[in-house]
Amino acid sequence: VGEFTPFRWHGLAVDTDAFDAAGEGTVRKLRLDGLHTEIGLGGLSRGAWEIRQARAQRVEVAIDATAKTIGLPPLSEQVVETEAPRLAKKKSWLPRDFELGGLEVGELVVRADLDQGPLTASGIRIGVKPDAAKGSYRVELLGGTIQPPPDTLPELRLDHARLRYQNDTVFLTSATLEALSAARLNVVGEWDRKSSLFSLEGDISQLKCSEILDEDWAKRVTGDLNVDFSVGNHSGKPQARGKIAILQGSLRALPVLDVLAAYADSSRFRTLTLSQADAKWTWEKDLTVFDEIELASEGLMRIEGRLEIRGEQLDGNFRIGLVPGTLAAVPGVETHVFAPGERGMIWAPLRLTGTRDKPKEDFTERLILAAGMRILETLPETSEAVLNLTRTLIGEDSSKVLDRGAELIEKSGLNPSDVSGILNSLLGGGGLQAPSPKKDLE
């Protein structure tokens, strides 16, 4: 149901201060302020009202697009269903169609309730012109801001969007938006009004990792993200997929890298400069998958694998590749943990579990196991060097790590008393006492 304020006519031009409408469908509220309309008579012979030009200073729309409104007709259809029987009885000679010559909106304000939360848009200017086909229009949106639902996307600044409407389908032919400090989004797509099916594709560039990661991860990952994406709901639910790459990136303060730095006795692992960092990705509700992950630091290491993030839970399988000789500071580790493979590198598996806040990996345990086995083989020559590196590696959380290391070593069939002595030393119970040659012979 809608209502105009009083009209003020000037020949075939009319002004009114406002139009208000409300409904129970998807469009819950529509308000137009400062309306000016110029009417022509040329369309009467064609059975249509001719609106040469229309302007509105401000248009405010409230939309409920949540699942609970599915099946209810939109506001315009509700009015048609109510009025059609009455009009049909009168068979009026008045035109039933409209021909719009142009429309300008000084400011569009949208408030939409989505399943993911509220979306708002404001400050957008609109221009509408008829297209070649009957009933089709071209629309241009300029400026303004869009605030997506919380915990989805940052605020978007609209540069422009160009659309075409025809046969109940909206085609987004071009759109450019900006976000955060320098991120740029380009997107095209289409939406069918009757079925509510949509598809979008585009790319995001110059998106800084530090601006989208939480405070802890922002300290660990640097670089600019480039993302290609396609989004749609033709499967019955929203899904997305694409590719992601980090340009001029680096990794630092990651537990795995600290492990390697300690055992390699090299600071090169503490801040890893990335020569390659890319992956394919897919998303649907509560599940994000990164596949064909490839991280590389030229001349040093590679990480390849797959990661699933379901809510807060992590499930990943990776391979770590190192240049041979990287871990030569601890003899035997490379042969016990790694195996020769492609690219002339040595490779070892890594399993990642836990949560995004508290990830867990099994690589450290295998390094401790390998170092422990090598200690038993070479005592006393290499023991102190390995122990010092391991102390550096595990820090204050040594007891938990070493308990797992002890289990692994014991499962390997080594002498429990020797294992006990090694672990006591690792835990800081004094320097390892090298056995005497006589005891070794015994």
PDB file of C-alpha atoms in Angstrom, residues 45-267:
ATOM      1  CA  SER A  45      -1.568   6.110 -29.119  1.00  0.00           C
ATOM      2  CA  ARG A  46       0.600   3.156 -28.123  1.00  0.00           C
ATOM      3  CA  GLY A  47      -1.458   2.443 -25.007  1.00  0.00           C
ATOM      4  CA  ALA A  48       1.221   3.658 -22.597  1.00  0.00           C
ATOM      5  CA  TRP A  49       1.833   6.509 -20.221  1.00  0.00           C
ATOM      6  CA  GLU A  50       4.930   8.399 -21.347  1.00  0.00           C
ATOM      7  CA  ILE A  51       7.175   9.558 -18.507  1.00  0.00           C
ATOM      8  CA  ARG A  52       9.760  11.696 -20.206  1.00  0.00           C
ATOM      9  CA  GLN A  53      11.844  12.339 -17.146  1.00  0.00           C
ATOM     10  CA  ALA A  54      11.620  11.554 -13.431  1.00  0.00           C
ATOM     11  CA  ARG A  55      13.801  12.710 -10.568  1.00  0.00           C
ATOM     12  CA  ALA A  56      13.948  11.896  -6.875  1.00  0.00           C
ATOM     13  CA  GLN A  57      16.173  13.647  -4.399  1.00  0.00           C
ATOM     14  CA  ARG A  58      16.345  10.579  -2.166  1.00  0.00           C
ATOM     15  CA  VAL A  59      15.109   6.971  -2.322  1.00  0.00           C
ATOM     16  CA  GLU A  60      15.071   4.780   0.781  1.00  0.00           C
ATOM     17  CA  VAL A  61      14.385   1.030   0.507  1.00  0.00           C
ATOM     18  CA  ALA A  62      14.062  -1.554   3.278  1.00  0.00           C
ATOM     19  CA  ILE A  63      14.374  -5.183   2.143  1.00  0.00           C
ATOM     20  CA  ASP A  64      13.891  -8.480   3.969  1.00  0.00           C
ATOM     21  CA  ALA A  65      15.735 -11.120   1.951  1.00  0.00           C
ATOM     22  CA  THR A  66      15.968 -13.721   4.702  1.00  0.00           C
ATOM     23  CA  ALA A  67      14.801 -17.286   4.181  1.00  0.00           C
ATOM     24  CA  LYS A  68      11.538 -16.637   6.067  1.00  0.00           C
ATOM     25  CA  THR A  69      10.300 -14.311   3.303  1.00  0.00           C
ATOM     26  CA  ILE A  70      10.768 -16.831   0.486  1.00  0.00           C
ATOM     27  CA  GLY A  71       7.463 -17.509  -1.260  1.00  0.00           C
ATOM     28  CA  LEU A  72       5.926 -14.123  -0.431  1.00  0.00           C
ATOM     29  CA  PRO A  73       5.412 -11.867  -3.485  1.00  0.00           C
ATOM     30  CA  PRO A  74       7.271  -8.565  -3.597  1.00  0.00           C
ATOM     31  CA  LEU A  75       5.520  -5.286  -2.903  1.00  0.00           C
ATOM     32  CA  SER A  76       4.796  -4.471  -6.557  1.00  0.00           C
ATOM     33  CA  GLU A  77       3.211  -7.878  -7.189  1.00  0.00           C
ATOM     34  CA  GLN A  78       1.034  -7.556  -4.092  1.00  0.00           C
ATOM     35  CA  VAL A  79      -0.392  -4.275  -5.421  1.00  0.00           C
ATOM     36  CA  VAL A  80      -1.037  -5.775  -8.853  1.00  0.00           C
ATOM     37  CA  GLU A  81      -2.840  -8.772  -7.342  1.00  0.00           C
ATOM     38  CA  THR A  82      -5.047  -6.471  -5.262  1.00  0.00           C
ATOM     39  CA  GLU A  83      -5.925  -3.980  -8.002  1.00  0.00           C
ATOM     40  CA  ALA A  84      -6.124  -6.212 -11.068  1.00  0.00           C
ATOM     41  CA  PRO A  85      -9.658  -7.621 -10.480  1.00  0.00           C
ATOM     42  CA  ARG A  86     -11.114  -4.119 -10.011  1.00  0.00           C
ATOM     43  CA  LEU A  87      -9.427  -2.733 -13.128  1.00  0.00           C
ATOM     44  CA  ALA A  88     -10.438  -5.726 -15.209  1.00  0.00           C
ATOM     45  CA  LYS A  89     -14.123  -5.095 -14.502  1.00  0.00           C
ATOM     46  CA  LYS A  90     -14.010  -1.490 -15.783  1.00  0.00           C
ATOM     47  CA  LYS A  91     -12.109  -2.054 -19.080  1.00  0.00           C
ATOM     48  CA  SER A  92     -10.859   1.527 -18.936  1.00  0.00           C
ATOM     49  CA  TRP A  93      -9.601   3.283 -22.100  1.00  0.00           C
ATOM     50  CA  LEU A  94      -6.688   4.590 -20.006  1.00  0.00           C
ATOM     51  CA  PRO A  95      -3.225   3.173 -20.822  1.00  0.00           C
ATOM     52  CA  ARG A  96      -2.005   0.295 -18.698  1.00  0.00           C
ATOM     53  CA  ASP A  97       1.734   0.418 -19.591  1.00  0.00           C
ATOM     54  CA  PHE A  98       4.486   2.922 -18.819  1.00  0.00           C
ATOM     55  CA  GLU A  99       7.365   4.166 -20.958  1.00  0.00           C
ATOM     56  CA  LEU A 100      10.188   5.681 -18.944  1.00  0.00           C
ATOM     57  CA  GLY A 101      12.399   8.156 -20.751  1.00  0.00           C
ATOM     58  CA  GLY A 102      14.843   8.564 -17.863  1.00  0.00           C
ATOM     59  CA  LEU A 103      15.227   8.533 -14.090  1.00  0.00           C
ATOM     60  CA  GLU A 104      17.687  10.249 -11.781  1.00  0.00           C
ATOM     61  CA  VAL A 105      18.120   9.611  -8.044  1.00  0.00           C
ATOM     62  CA  GLY A 106      20.262  11.963  -5.999  1.00  0.00           C
ATOM     63  CA  GLU A 107      20.842   9.468  -3.168  1.00  0.00           C
ATOM     64  CA  LEU A 108      19.888   5.829  -2.735  1.00  0.00           C
ATOM     65  CA  VAL A 109      19.749   4.350   0.780  1.00  0.00           C
ATOM     66  CA  VAL A 110      19.238   0.589   1.174  1.00  0.00           C
ATOM     67  CA  ARG A 111      18.790  -1.410   4.356  1.00  0.00           C
ATOM     68  CA  ALA A 112      18.610  -5.160   3.677  1.00  0.00           C
ATOM     69  CA  ASP A 113      18.188  -8.043   6.110  1.00  0.00           C
ATOM     70  CA  LEU A 114      20.053 -11.091   4.788  1.00  0.00           C
ATOM     71  CA  ASP A 115      20.559 -14.548   6.264  1.00  0.00           C
ATOM     72  CA  GLN A 116      24.167 -13.506   6.990  1.00  0.00           C
ATOM     73  CA  GLY A 117      23.093 -10.291   8.742  1.00  0.00           C
ATOM     74  CA  PRO A 118      22.169  -6.695   7.833  1.00  0.00           C
ATOM     75  CA  LEU A 119      23.551  -4.949   4.740  1.00  0.00           C
ATOM     76  CA  THR A 120      23.401  -1.183   4.277  1.00  0.00           C
ATOM     77  CA  ALA A 121      24.224   1.117   1.374  1.00  0.00           C
ATOM     78  CA  SER A 122      24.069   4.915   1.209  1.00  0.00           C
ATOM     79  CA  GLY A 123      25.145   7.920  -0.817  1.00  0.00           C
ATOM     80  CA  ILE A 124      24.711   6.179  -4.197  1.00  0.00           C
ATOM     81  CA  ARG A 125      23.620   8.254  -7.222  1.00  0.00           C
ATOM     82  CA  ILE A 126      21.520   6.539  -9.890  1.00  0.00           C
ATOM     83  CA  GLY A 127      20.819   7.211 -13.560  1.00  0.00           C
ATOM     84  CA  VAL A 128      18.354   5.109 -15.598  1.00  0.00           C
ATOM     85  CA  LYS A 129      17.851   5.238 -19.385  1.00  0.00           C
ATOM     86  CA  PRO A 130      15.804   3.026 -21.721  1.00  0.00           C
ATOM     87  CA  ASP A 131      17.685   0.453 -23.771  1.00  0.00           C
ATOM     88  CA  ALA A 132      17.004  -0.645 -27.356  1.00  0.00           C
ATOM     89  CA  ALA A 133      14.627  -3.528 -26.516  1.00  0.00           C
ATOM     90  CA  LYS A 134      11.139  -2.710 -25.198  1.00  0.00           C
ATOM     91  CA  GLY A 135      10.984  -2.835 -21.437  1.00  0.00           C
ATOM     92  CA  SER A 136      14.767  -2.940 -21.005  1.00  0.00           C
ATOM     93  CA  TYR A 137      16.850  -0.292 -19.261  1.00  0.00           C
ATOM     94  CA  ARG A 138      20.432   0.651 -18.575  1.00  0.00           C
ATOM     95  CA  VAL A 139      21.317   1.705 -15.033  1.00  0.00           C
ATOM     96  CA  GLU A 140      24.444   3.444 -13.730  1.00  0.00           C
ATOM     97  CA  LEU A 141      25.332   3.711 -10.045  1.00  0.00           C
ATOM     98  CA  LEU A 142      28.000   6.164  -8.922  1.00  0.00           C
ATOM     99  CA  GLY A 143      29.715   6.750  -5.574  1.00  0.00           C
ATOM    100  CA  GLY A 144      28.468   5.836  -2.119  1.00  0.00           C
ATOM    101  CA  THR A 145      29.397   3.151   0.386  1.00  0.00           C
ATOM    102  CA  ILE A 146      28.213  -0.394   1.046  1.00  0.00           C
ATOM    103  CA  GLN A 147      28.493  -2.048   4.446  1.00  0.00           C
ATOM    104  CA  PRO A 148      28.165  -5.861   4.066  1.00  0.00           C
ATOM    105  CA  PRO A 149      26.936  -8.084   6.936  1.00  0.00           C
ATOM    106  CA  PRO A 150      29.291  -8.293   9.956  1.00  0.00           C
ATOM    107  CA  ASP A 151      32.214 -10.755   9.720  1.00  0.00           C
ATOM    108  CA  THR A 152      31.904 -11.056   5.927  1.00  0.00           C
ATOM    109  CA  LEU A 153      33.555  -8.196   4.021  1.00  0.00           C
ATOM    110  CA  PRO A 154      34.918  -4.775   4.982  1.00  0.00           C
ATOM    111  CA  GLU A 155      33.097  -1.594   3.990  1.00  0.00           C
ATOM    112  CA  LEU A 156      33.092  -1.111   0.210  1.00  0.00           C
ATOM    113  CA  ARG A 157      33.417   2.228  -1.591  1.00  0.00           C
ATOM    114  CA  LEU A 158      31.600   2.218  -4.925  1.00  0.00           C
ATOM    115  CA  ASP A 159      33.369   3.776  -7.874  1.00  0.00           C
ATOM    116  CA  HIS A 160      30.743   2.748 -10.431  1.00  0.00           C
ATOM    117  CA  ALA A 161      28.385  -0.041 -11.394  1.00  0.00           C
ATOM    118  CA  ARG A 162      26.672  -0.438 -14.770  1.00  0.00           C
ATOM    119  CA  LEU A 163      23.661  -2.702 -15.119  1.00  0.00           C
ATOM    120  CA  ARG A 164      21.086  -3.690 -17.734  1.00  0.00           C
ATOM    121  CA  TYR A 165      17.563  -4.845 -16.929  1.00  0.00           C
ATOM    122  CA  GLN A 166      15.588  -6.991 -19.358  1.00  0.00           C
ATOM    123  CA  ASN A 167      12.912  -9.691 -18.976  1.00  0.00           C
ATOM    124  CA  ASP A 168      13.132  -9.803 -15.152  1.00  0.00           C
ATOM    125  CA  THR A 169      16.898 -10.319 -15.279  1.00  0.00           C
ATOM    126  CA  VAL A 170      19.524  -7.858 -14.049  1.00  0.00           C
ATOM    127  CA  PHE A 171      22.896  -8.040 -15.803  1.00  0.00           C
ATOM    128  CA  LEU A 172      25.856  -6.452 -14.000  1.00  0.00           C
ATOM    129  CA  THR A 173      28.065  -5.529 -16.946  1.00  0.00           C
ATOM    130  CA  SER A 174      30.752  -3.694 -14.988  1.00  0.00           C
ATOM    131  CA  ALA A 175      31.459  -2.685 -11.398  1.00  0.00           C
ATOM    132  CA  THR A 176      34.491  -1.362  -9.571  1.00  0.00           C
ATOM    133  CA  LEU A 177      34.714  -0.924  -5.805  1.00  0.00           C
ATOM    134  CA  GLU A 178      37.462  -0.098  -3.327  1.00  0.00           C
ATOM    135  CA  ALA A 179      37.995  -1.260   0.242  1.00  0.00           C
ATOM    136  CA  LEU A 180      40.406  -0.749   3.142  1.00  0.00           C
ATOM    137  CA  SER A 181      43.535   1.210   2.167  1.00  0.00           C
ATOM    138  CA  ALA A 182      44.076   0.170  -1.460  1.00  0.00           C
ATOM    139  CA  ALA A 183      42.115  -2.998  -2.281  1.00  0.00           C
ATOM    140  CA  ARG A 184      40.257  -2.914  -5.607  1.00  0.00           C
ATOM    141  CA  LEU A 185      37.334  -5.149  -6.613  1.00  0.00           C
ATOM    142  CA  ASN A 186      36.114  -5.689 -10.195  1.00  0.00           C
ATOM    143  CA  VAL A 187      32.991  -7.781 -10.718  1.00  0.00           C
ATOM    144  CA  VAL A 188      30.392  -8.769 -13.339  1.00  0.00           C
ATOM    145  CA  GLY A 189      27.359 -11.032 -13.011  1.00  0.00           C
ATOM    146  CA  GLU A 190      23.598 -11.489 -13.311  1.00  0.00           C
ATOM    147  CA  TRP A 191      20.495 -12.028 -11.142  1.00  0.00           C
ATOM    148  CA  ASP A 192      17.144 -13.528 -12.123  1.00  0.00           C
ATOM    149  CA  ARG A 193      14.370 -11.762 -10.198  1.00  0.00           C
ATOM    150  CA  LYS A 194      11.843 -14.601 -10.470  1.00  0.00           C
ATOM    151  CA  SER A 195      14.090 -17.484  -9.401  1.00  0.00           C
ATOM    152  CA  SER A 196      16.486 -15.425  -7.205  1.00  0.00           C
ATOM    153  CA  LEU A 197      19.376 -17.271  -8.859  1.00  0.00           C
ATOM    154  CA  PHE A 198      22.568 -15.246  -9.221  1.00  0.00           C
ATOM    155  CA  SER A 199      26.166 -15.551 -10.343  1.00  0.00           C
ATOM    156  CA  LEU A 200      29.122 -13.197  -9.937  1.00  0.00           C
ATOM    157  CA  GLU A 201      32.739 -13.362 -11.001  1.00  0.00           C
ATOM    158  CA  GLY A 202      35.636 -11.009 -10.700  1.00  0.00           C
ATOM    159  CA  ASP A 203      38.927 -10.279  -8.993  1.00  0.00           C
ATOM    160  CA  ILE A 204      40.371  -8.492  -5.974  1.00  0.00           C
ATOM    161  CA  SER A 205      43.819  -6.901  -6.092  1.00  0.00           C
ATOM    162  CA  GLN A 206      46.161  -5.002  -3.739  1.00  0.00           C
ATOM    163  CA  LEU A 207      44.487  -6.438  -0.640  1.00  0.00           C
ATOM    164  CA  LYS A 208      47.010  -6.330   2.186  1.00  0.00           C
ATOM    165  CA  CYS A 209      47.219  -9.442   4.375  1.00  0.00           C
ATOM    166  CA  SER A 210      47.701  -7.314   7.487  1.00  0.00           C
ATOM    167  CA  GLU A 211      44.306  -5.646   6.948  1.00  0.00           C
ATOM    168  CA  ILE A 212      42.183  -8.793   6.859  1.00  0.00           C
ATOM    169  CA  LEU A 213      44.002 -11.168   9.239  1.00  0.00           C
ATOM    170  CA  ASP A 214      43.590 -11.067  13.003  1.00  0.00           C
ATOM    171  CA  GLU A 215      46.277  -9.373  15.081  1.00  0.00           C
ATOM    172  CA  ASP A 216      48.280 -12.543  15.701  1.00  0.00           C
ATOM    173  CA  TRP A 217      48.374 -13.736  12.085  1.00  0.00           C
ATOM    174  CA  ALA A 218      48.945 -10.221  10.758  1.00  0.00           C
ATOM    175  CA  LYS A 219      52.358 -10.361  12.446  1.00  0.00           C
ATOM    176  CA  ARG A 220      53.159 -13.670  10.750  1.00  0.00           C
ATOM    177  CA  VAL A 221      52.015 -13.125   7.146  1.00  0.00           C
ATOM    178  CA  THR A 222      52.789 -10.067   5.011  1.00  0.00           C
ATOM    179  CA  GLY A 223      52.193  -9.238   1.363  1.00  0.00           C
ATOM    180  CA  ASP A 224      49.418  -8.274  -1.051  1.00  0.00           C
ATOM    181  CA  LEU A 225      46.599 -10.697  -1.839  1.00  0.00           C
ATOM    182  CA  ASN A 226      45.253 -11.140  -5.364  1.00  0.00           C
ATOM    183  CA  VAL A 227      42.038 -13.173  -5.581  1.00  0.00           C
ATOM    184  CA  ASP A 228      40.037 -14.448  -8.562  1.00  0.00           C
ATOM    185  CA  PHE A 229      36.528 -15.598  -7.668  1.00  0.00           C
ATOM    186  CA  SER A 230      33.168 -16.822  -8.921  1.00  0.00           C
ATOM    187  CA  VAL A 231      30.093 -16.891  -6.671  1.00  0.00           C
ATOM    188  CA  GLY A 232      26.627 -18.316  -7.298  1.00  0.00           C
ATOM    189  CA  ASN A 233      23.656 -20.205  -5.893  1.00  0.00           C
ATOM    190  CA  HIS A 234      22.641 -22.379  -8.853  1.00  0.00           C
ATOM    191  CA  SER A 235      23.311 -25.501  -6.763  1.00  0.00           C
ATOM    192  CA  GLY A 236      20.635 -24.415  -4.292  1.00  0.00           C
ATOM    193  CA  LYS A 237      22.966 -22.671  -1.832  1.00  0.00           C
ATOM    194  CA  PRO A 238      25.645 -19.967  -2.119  1.00  0.00           C
ATOM    195  CA  GLN A 239      29.049 -21.318  -3.144  1.00  0.00           C
ATOM    196  CA  ALA A 240      32.285 -19.706  -4.247  1.00  0.00           C
ATOM    197  CA  ARG A 241      35.564 -20.785  -5.779  1.00  0.00           C
ATOM    198  CA  GLY A 242      38.677 -19.248  -7.271  1.00  0.00           C
ATOM    199  CA  LYS A 243      42.415 -18.752  -6.982  1.00  0.00           C
ATOM    200  CA  ILE A 244      44.475 -16.809  -4.464  1.00  0.00           C
ATOM    201  CA  ALA A 245      48.065 -15.551  -4.579  1.00  0.00           C
ATOM    202  CA  ILE A 246      50.291 -13.546  -2.241  1.00  0.00           C
ATOM    203  CA  LEU A 247      52.637 -11.095  -3.957  1.00  0.00           C
ATOM    204  CA  GLN A 248      55.826  -9.843  -2.292  1.00  0.00           C
ATOM    205  CA  GLY A 249      54.951 -12.032   0.669  1.00  0.00           C
ATOM    206  CA  SER A 250      56.795 -13.341   3.689  1.00  0.00           C
ATOM    207  CA  LEU A 251      56.160 -15.702   6.604  1.00  0.00           C
ATOM    208  CA  ARG A 252      57.609 -15.275  10.063  1.00  0.00           C
ATOM    209  CA  ALA A 253      57.207 -16.527  13.630  1.00  0.00           C
ATOM    210  CA  LEU A 254      55.530 -19.751  12.517  1.00  0.00           C
ATOM    211  CA  PRO A 255      56.259 -22.705  14.808  1.00  0.00           C
ATOM    212  CA  VAL A 256      57.358 -24.926  11.918  1.00  0.00           C
ATOM    213  CA  LEU A 257      59.772 -22.273  10.691  1.00  0.00           C
ATOM    214  CA  ASP A 258      61.200 -21.803  14.188  1.00  0.00           C
ATOM    215  CA  VAL A 259      61.722 -25.571  14.369  1.00  0.00           C
ATOM    216  CA  LEU A 260      63.660 -25.561  11.124  1.00  0.00           C
ATOM    217  CA  ALA A 261      65.635 -22.469  12.140  1.00  0.00           C
ATOM    218  CA  ALA A 262      66.711 -24.178  15.357  1.00  0.00           C
ATOM    219  CA  TYR A 263      67.736 -27.459  13.733  1.00  0.00           C
ATOM    220  CA  ALA A 264      69.353 -25.813  10.708  1.00  0.00           C
ATOM    221  CA  ASP A 265      71.128 -23.312  12.985  1.00  0.00           C
ATOM    222  CA  SER A 266      70.117 -20.634  10.480  1.00  0.00           C
ATOM    223  CA  SER A 267      68.060 -17.460  10.735  1.00  0.00           C
TER     224      SER A 267
END
